XYZ file of C-alpha atoms in Angstrom:
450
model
C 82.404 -14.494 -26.946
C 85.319 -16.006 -28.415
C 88.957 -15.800 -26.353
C 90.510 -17.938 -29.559
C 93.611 -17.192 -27.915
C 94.961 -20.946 -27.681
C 97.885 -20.323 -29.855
C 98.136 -16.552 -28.719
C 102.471 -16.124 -28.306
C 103.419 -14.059 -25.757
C 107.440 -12.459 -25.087
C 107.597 -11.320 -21.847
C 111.500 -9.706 -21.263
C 112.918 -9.511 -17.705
C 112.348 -11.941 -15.073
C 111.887 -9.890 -12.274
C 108.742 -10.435 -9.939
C 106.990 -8.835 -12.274
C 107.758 -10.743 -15.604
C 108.026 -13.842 -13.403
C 104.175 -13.017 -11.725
C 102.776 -12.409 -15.454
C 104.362 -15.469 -16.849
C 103.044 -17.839 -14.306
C 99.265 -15.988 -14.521
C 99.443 -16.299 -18.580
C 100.699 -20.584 -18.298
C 97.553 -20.908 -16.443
C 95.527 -20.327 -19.408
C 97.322 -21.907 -22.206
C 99.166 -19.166 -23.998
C 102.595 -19.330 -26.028
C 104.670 -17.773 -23.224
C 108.225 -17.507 -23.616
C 110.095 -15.542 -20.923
C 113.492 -14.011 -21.390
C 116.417 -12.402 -19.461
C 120.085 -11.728 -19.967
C 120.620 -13.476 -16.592
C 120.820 -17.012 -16.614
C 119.912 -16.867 -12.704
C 116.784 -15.603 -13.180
C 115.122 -18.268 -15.277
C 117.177 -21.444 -13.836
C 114.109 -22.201 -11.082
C 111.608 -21.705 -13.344
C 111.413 -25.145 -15.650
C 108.183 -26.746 -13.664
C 106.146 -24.117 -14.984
C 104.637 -24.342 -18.809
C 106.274 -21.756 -20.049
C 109.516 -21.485 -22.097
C 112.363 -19.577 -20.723
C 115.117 -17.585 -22.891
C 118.791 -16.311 -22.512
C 119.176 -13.342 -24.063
C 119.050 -9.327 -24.329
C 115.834 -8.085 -24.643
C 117.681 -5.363 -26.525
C 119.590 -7.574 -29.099
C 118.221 -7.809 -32.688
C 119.772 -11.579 -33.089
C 118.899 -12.772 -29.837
C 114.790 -11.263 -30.182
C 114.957 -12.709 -33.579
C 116.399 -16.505 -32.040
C 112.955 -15.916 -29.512
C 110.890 -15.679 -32.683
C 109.724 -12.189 -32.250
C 108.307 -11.635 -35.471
C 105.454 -14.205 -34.486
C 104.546 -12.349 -30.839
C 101.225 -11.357 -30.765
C 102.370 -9.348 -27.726
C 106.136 -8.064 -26.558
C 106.382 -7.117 -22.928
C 109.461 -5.643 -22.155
C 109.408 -5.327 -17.793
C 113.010 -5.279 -16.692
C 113.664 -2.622 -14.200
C 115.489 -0.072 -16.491
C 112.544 2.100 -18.820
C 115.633 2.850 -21.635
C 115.775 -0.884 -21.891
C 112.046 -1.275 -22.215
C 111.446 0.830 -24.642
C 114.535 0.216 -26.900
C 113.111 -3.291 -26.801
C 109.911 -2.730 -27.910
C 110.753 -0.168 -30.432
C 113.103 -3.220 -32.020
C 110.312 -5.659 -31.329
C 107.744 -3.950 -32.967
C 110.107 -3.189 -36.739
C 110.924 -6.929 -36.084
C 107.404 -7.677 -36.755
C 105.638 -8.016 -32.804
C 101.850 -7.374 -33.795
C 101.699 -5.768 -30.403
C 103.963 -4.339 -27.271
C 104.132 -3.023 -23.774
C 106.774 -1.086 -21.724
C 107.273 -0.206 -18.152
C 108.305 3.096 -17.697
C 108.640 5.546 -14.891
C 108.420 8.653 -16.354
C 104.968 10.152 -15.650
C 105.261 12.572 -18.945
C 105.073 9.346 -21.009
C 101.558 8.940 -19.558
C 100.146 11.731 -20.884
C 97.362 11.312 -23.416
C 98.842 14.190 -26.029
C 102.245 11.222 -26.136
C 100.217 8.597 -26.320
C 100.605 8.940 -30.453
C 103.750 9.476 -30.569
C 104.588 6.875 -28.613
C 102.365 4.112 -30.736
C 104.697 5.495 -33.878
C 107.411 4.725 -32.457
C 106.660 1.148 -32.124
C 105.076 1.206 -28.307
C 101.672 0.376 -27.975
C 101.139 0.550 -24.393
C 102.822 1.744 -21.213
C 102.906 0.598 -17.473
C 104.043 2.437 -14.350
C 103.330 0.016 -11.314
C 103.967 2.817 -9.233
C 101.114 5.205 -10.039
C 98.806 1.975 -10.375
C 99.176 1.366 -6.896
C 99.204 5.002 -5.676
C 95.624 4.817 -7.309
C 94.719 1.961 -5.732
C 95.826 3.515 -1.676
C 94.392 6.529 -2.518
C 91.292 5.128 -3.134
C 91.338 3.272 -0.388
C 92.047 6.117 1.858
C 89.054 7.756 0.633
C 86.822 4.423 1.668
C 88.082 4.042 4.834
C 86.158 0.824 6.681
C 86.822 -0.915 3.245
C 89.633 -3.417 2.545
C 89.305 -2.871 -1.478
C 86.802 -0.604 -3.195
C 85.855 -1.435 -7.399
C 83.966 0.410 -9.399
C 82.325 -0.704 -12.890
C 80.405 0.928 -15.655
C 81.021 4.264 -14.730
C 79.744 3.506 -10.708
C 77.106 2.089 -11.751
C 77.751 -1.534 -9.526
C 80.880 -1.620 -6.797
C 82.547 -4.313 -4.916
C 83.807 -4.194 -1.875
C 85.625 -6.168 0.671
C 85.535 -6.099 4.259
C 87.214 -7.576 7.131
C 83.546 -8.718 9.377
C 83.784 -8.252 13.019
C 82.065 -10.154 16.177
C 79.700 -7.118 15.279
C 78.353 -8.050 11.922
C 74.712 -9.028 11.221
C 75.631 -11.393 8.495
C 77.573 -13.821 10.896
C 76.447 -17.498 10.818
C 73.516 -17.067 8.344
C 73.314 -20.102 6.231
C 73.222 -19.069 2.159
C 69.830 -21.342 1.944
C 68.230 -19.556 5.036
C 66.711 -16.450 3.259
C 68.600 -13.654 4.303
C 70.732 -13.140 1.193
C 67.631 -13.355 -1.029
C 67.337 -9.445 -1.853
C 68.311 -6.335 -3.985
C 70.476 -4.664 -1.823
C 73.793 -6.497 -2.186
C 75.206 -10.293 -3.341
C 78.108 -11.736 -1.399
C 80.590 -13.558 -4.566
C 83.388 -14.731 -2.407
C 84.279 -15.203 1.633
C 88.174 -15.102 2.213
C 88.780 -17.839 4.888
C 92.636 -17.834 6.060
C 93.940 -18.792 3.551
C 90.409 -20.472 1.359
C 88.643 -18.586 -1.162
C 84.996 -19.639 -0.680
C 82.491 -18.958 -3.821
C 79.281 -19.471 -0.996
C 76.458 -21.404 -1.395
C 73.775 -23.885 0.450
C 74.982 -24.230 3.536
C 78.322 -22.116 3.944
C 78.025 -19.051 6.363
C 80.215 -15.488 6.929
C 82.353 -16.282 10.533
C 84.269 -13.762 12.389
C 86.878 -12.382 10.699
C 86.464 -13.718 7.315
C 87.306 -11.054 4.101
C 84.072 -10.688 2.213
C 83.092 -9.413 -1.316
C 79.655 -7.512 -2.170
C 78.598 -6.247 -4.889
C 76.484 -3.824 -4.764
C 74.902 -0.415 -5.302
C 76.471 3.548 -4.595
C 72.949 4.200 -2.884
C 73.572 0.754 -1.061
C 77.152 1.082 0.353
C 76.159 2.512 3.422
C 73.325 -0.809 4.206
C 76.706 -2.807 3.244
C 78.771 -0.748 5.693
C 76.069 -1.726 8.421
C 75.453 -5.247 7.560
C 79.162 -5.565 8.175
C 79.422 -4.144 11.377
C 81.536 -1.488 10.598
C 82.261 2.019 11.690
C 82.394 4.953 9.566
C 85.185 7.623 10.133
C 86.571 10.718 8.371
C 90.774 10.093 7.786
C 92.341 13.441 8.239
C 95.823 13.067 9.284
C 97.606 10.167 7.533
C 101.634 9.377 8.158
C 103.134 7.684 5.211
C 106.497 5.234 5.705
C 108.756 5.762 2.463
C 110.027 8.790 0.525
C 109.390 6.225 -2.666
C 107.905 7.100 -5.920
C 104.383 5.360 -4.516
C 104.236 8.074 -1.691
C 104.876 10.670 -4.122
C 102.754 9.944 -6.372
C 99.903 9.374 -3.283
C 100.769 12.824 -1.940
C 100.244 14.164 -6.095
C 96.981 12.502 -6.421
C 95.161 13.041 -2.780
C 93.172 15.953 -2.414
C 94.324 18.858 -0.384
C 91.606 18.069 2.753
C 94.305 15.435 4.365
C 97.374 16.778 6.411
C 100.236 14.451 5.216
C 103.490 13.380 6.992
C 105.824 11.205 5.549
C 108.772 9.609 7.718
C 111.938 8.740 5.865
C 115.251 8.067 6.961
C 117.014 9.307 4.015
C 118.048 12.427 3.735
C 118.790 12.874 0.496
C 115.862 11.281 -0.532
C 113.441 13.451 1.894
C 115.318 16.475 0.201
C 114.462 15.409 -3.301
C 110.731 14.484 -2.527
C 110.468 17.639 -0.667
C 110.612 19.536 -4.134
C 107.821 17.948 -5.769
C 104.994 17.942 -2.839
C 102.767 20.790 -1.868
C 102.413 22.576 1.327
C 100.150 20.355 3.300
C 102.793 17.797 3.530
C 105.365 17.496 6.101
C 108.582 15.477 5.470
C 110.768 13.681 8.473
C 114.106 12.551 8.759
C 114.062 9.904 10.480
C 113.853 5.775 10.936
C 110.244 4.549 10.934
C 111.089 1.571 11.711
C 112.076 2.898 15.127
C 108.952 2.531 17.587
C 110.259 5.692 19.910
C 110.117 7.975 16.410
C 106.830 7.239 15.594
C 105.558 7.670 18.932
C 107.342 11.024 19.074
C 105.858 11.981 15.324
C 102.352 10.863 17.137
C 101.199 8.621 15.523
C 98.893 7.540 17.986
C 96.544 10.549 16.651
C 96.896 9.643 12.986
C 93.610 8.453 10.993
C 95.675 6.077 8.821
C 98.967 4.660 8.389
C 100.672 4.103 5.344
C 103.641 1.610 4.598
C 105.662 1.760 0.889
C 108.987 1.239 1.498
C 110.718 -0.877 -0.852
C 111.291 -3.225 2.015
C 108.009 -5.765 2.918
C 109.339 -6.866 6.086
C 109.754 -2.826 7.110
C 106.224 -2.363 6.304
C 104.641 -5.440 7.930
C 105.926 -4.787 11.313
C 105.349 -0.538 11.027
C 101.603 -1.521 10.284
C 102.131 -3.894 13.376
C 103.191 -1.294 15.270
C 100.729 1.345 13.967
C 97.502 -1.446 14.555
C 99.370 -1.212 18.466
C 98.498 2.580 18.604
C 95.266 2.304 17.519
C 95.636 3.346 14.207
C 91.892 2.633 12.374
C 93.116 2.334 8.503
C 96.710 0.616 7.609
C 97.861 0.026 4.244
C 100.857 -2.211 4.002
C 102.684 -2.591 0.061
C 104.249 -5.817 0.130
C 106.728 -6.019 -2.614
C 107.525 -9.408 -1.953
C 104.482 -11.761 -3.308
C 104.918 -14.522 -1.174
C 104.532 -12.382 2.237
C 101.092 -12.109 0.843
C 99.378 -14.536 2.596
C 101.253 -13.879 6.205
C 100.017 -10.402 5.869
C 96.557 -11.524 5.497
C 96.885 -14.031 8.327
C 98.660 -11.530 10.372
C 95.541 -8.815 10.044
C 97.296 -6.042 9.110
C 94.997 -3.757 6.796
C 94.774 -3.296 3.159
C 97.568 -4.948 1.009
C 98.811 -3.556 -2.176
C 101.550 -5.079 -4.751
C 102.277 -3.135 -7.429
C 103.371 -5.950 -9.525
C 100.362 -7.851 -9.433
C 98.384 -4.642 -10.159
C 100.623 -4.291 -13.494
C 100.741 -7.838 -14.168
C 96.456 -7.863 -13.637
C 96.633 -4.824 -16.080
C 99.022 -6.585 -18.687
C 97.028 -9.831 -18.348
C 93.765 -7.805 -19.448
C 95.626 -6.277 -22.519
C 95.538 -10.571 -23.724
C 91.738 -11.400 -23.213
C 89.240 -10.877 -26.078
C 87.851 -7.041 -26.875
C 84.500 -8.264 -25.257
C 86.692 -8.148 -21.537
C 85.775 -5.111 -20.802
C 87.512 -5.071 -17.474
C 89.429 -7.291 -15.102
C 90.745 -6.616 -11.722
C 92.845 -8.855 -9.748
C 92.022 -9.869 -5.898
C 95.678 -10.995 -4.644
C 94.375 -11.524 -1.306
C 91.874 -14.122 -2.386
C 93.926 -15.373 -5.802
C 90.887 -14.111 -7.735
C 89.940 -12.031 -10.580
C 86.812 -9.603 -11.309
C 85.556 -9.724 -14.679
C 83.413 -7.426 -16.663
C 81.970 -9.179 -19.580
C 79.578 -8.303 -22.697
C 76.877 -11.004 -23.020
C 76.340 -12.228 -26.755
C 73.730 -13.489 -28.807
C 72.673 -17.020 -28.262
C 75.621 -17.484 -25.931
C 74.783 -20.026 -23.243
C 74.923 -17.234 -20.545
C 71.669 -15.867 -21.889
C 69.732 -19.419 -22.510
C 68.656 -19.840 -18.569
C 67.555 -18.369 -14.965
C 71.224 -17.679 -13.422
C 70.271 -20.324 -10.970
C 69.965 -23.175 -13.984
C 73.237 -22.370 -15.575
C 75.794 -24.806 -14.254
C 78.190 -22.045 -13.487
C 81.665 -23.830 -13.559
C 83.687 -24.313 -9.960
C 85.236 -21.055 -8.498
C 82.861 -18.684 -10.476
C 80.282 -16.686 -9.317
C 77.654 -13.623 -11.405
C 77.210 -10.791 -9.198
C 75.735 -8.032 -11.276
C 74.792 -6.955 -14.562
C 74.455 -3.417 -16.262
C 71.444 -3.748 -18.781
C 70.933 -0.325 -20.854
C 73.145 1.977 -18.468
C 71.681 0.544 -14.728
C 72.846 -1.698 -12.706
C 71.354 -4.373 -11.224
C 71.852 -7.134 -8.482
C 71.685 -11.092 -9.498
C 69.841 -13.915 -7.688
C 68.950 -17.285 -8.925
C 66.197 -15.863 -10.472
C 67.652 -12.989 -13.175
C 68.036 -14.165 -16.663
C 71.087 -12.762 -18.326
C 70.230 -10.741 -21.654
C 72.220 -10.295 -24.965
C 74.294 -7.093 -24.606
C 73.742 -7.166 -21.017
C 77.666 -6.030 -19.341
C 78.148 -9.123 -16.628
C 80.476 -8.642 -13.326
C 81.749 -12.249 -12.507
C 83.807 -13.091 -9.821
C 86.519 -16.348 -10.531
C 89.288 -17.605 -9.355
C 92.654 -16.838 -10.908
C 92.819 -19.664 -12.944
C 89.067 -20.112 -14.064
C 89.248 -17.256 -16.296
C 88.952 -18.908 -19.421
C 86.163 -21.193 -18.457
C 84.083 -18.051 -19.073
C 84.304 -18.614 -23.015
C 81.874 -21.835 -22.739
C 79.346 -19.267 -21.376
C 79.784 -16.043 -23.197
């Protein structure tokens, strides 16, 4: 495999948290990345990072043609306004941008039947963060003992993450003991605080750690048990936030959960009220108030979720829902750097629908032979799905012989349409599709191997 993306020039236009998130993820790996914004403010903090910044309208034709547009390999136009995207990628692309990418939030734009029309105009792809993470909590509802549920090659291997309990049979097993060496599941990373451990030799699961498996459908269930966790069917679920993310949630989940969403908006309960089906109930009222949610019962709900557009509003609702015994809370922390105080404070399953999009933007600039990556912004970690080649080091040795470099870690392959589970012992064949687990910025150390 060949990334051969060292000279790769990248425009990303608007430095929100999103533009700013993908900027700092693409410097990491030695990419052309010039970020732009009309606002001097948002690039003045911004000069430690390698990365150049740019003053200007992402909808000017002198000012994209001062950024050297014609020369992008890729135009990313995430400012928060969708007419500004995709005016700016339209002009980007007749400028001469080989590629470009727009966030949008118009659902219709998603549709395959405009996805043509759309690529004549000039846009190649589109992003909306919001349904990206209504995906990602809906899925989650549907696993419920689960902090983050993957699936590859059509569900043929699955990773999962889970929160281990006094309970847990893998507690304080040593890697080199034995008890790891089997079929059923391989642990790639333990979430420590705030470490992200790749184990081996000696290092052991504690109480309380986050840890990934990888594993089989047929398996989940030995996972569930190894972990000490309790199975439970979520029924009633109470949802904080008329946003787009709840409606889109509501749109996607099946009809088998009752749904009530607490807003204190009225107009904006009104307006969501019109696009949700019957099984939904809408209240107006201040979630953030403990006496509301105790009269709207939420001690009886099955799982509690938090999108607001306000991180510190969600943080201490999940609080207050863990208080009532709550058994599944998902918290969507807009702001990136309450990440790692939301971990620390146990809350539940965190999304961020910028790093989603950014993860999903990022895999747009790896190599065709990516098949698939998936960021972990709990453990500042990726999941990659790889194609081995021919006569690529990957395939020349026993897994356990390889040299794998720091912070990476093979925990599956999918060899002629099954999965399987690696050990020391499995030797990597051409063609075989690889699921590797790395941190963020180890990446591109995977093009030595593949």
């Amino acid at each position: 495999m060949h990334f051969n993306l060292i000279l790769m020039k990248i425009i990303i236009a608007g430095a929100g948290e999103v533009g700013r998130h993908l900027a700092k993820l693409l410097a990491r790996e030695n990419l052309n990345i010039t970020l732009m914004d009309s606002d001097p403010v948002r690039l003045h903090d911004l000069e430690f990072y390698d990365f150049m910044t740019f003053e200007g309208a992402p909808t000017s034709i002198q000012d994209l043609n001062e950024a050297a547009v014609a020369n992008a390999d890729l135009f990313v136009a995430v400012t928060p306004y969708e007419s500004v995207n995709m005016t700016a990628c339209m002009i980007a692309n007749n400028l001469g941008a080989k590629k470009t990418l727009a966030r949008i939030d118009n659902y219709e734009y998603l549709l395959p039947k405009n996805r043509e029309f759309f690529a004549k105009l000039g846009v190649n792809h589109l992003i909306y963060p919001e349904v990206l993470a209504a995906e990602e909590i809906v899925d989650s509802l549907k696993k419920n003992w689960m902090r983050q549920y993957m699936s590859f090659c059509n569900g043929e291997l699955v990773l999962i993450s889970v929160k281990v309990r006094q309970s847990a049979e893998i507690l304080y097993k040593k890697f080199t003991s034995g008890y790891f060496n089997h079929e059923k599941y391989r642990i790639v990373a333990i979430k420590r605080n705030t470490e992200t451990i790749i184990p081996a030799g000696a290092d052991e699961i504690r109480v309380n750690d986050t840890v990934y498996f990888i594993t089989h459908q047929e398996n989940i269930d030995f996972v569930r048990q190894q972990a000490g966790k309790e199975d439970f069917k979520i029924k009633n679920v109470m949802i904080l936030g008329a946003t787009r993310i709840a409606q889109k949630i509501v749109q996607t989940i099946s009809n088998d959960f009752n749904i009530k969403i607490v807003e204190q908006n009225r107009d904006a309960c009104i307006a969501l009220s019109e696009k949700l089906h019957d099984n939904t109930l809408i209240i107006n009222a201040d979630g953030r108030d403990v006496e509301v949610l105790k009269e709207e019962d939420i001690a009886s709900m099955d799982a509690f979720v938090a999108v607001t557009e306000n991180s510190e509003a969600n943080m201490l609702a999940c609080m207050v829902a863990k208080e009532f015994g709550v058994k599944k809370i998902i918290a969507e922390i807009e702001n990136i750097d309450y990440i790692a105080l939301s971990e620390q404070m146990n809350i539940g399953s965190l999304i961020n629908k910028k790093i989603i999009a950014a993860g999903y933007i990022h895999q747009i600039t790896l190599d065709s032979d990516v098949l698939n990556i998936k960021t972990l912004p709990a453990a500042d970690a990726e999941i990659v799905e790889l194609v081995a080649k021919t006569n690529s080091k990957i395939t020349h040795k026993h897994v356990k012989n390889l040299r794998l470099p720091a912070n990476v870690n093979i925990g599956g392959i999918v060899r002629n349409g099954e999965g399987m589970i690696v050990n020391g012992d499995t030797k990597i064949q051409p063609n075989d599709r690889v699921i590797v687990f790395c941190k963020a910025d180890s990446v591109r150390k995977l093009d030595a191997l593949f």
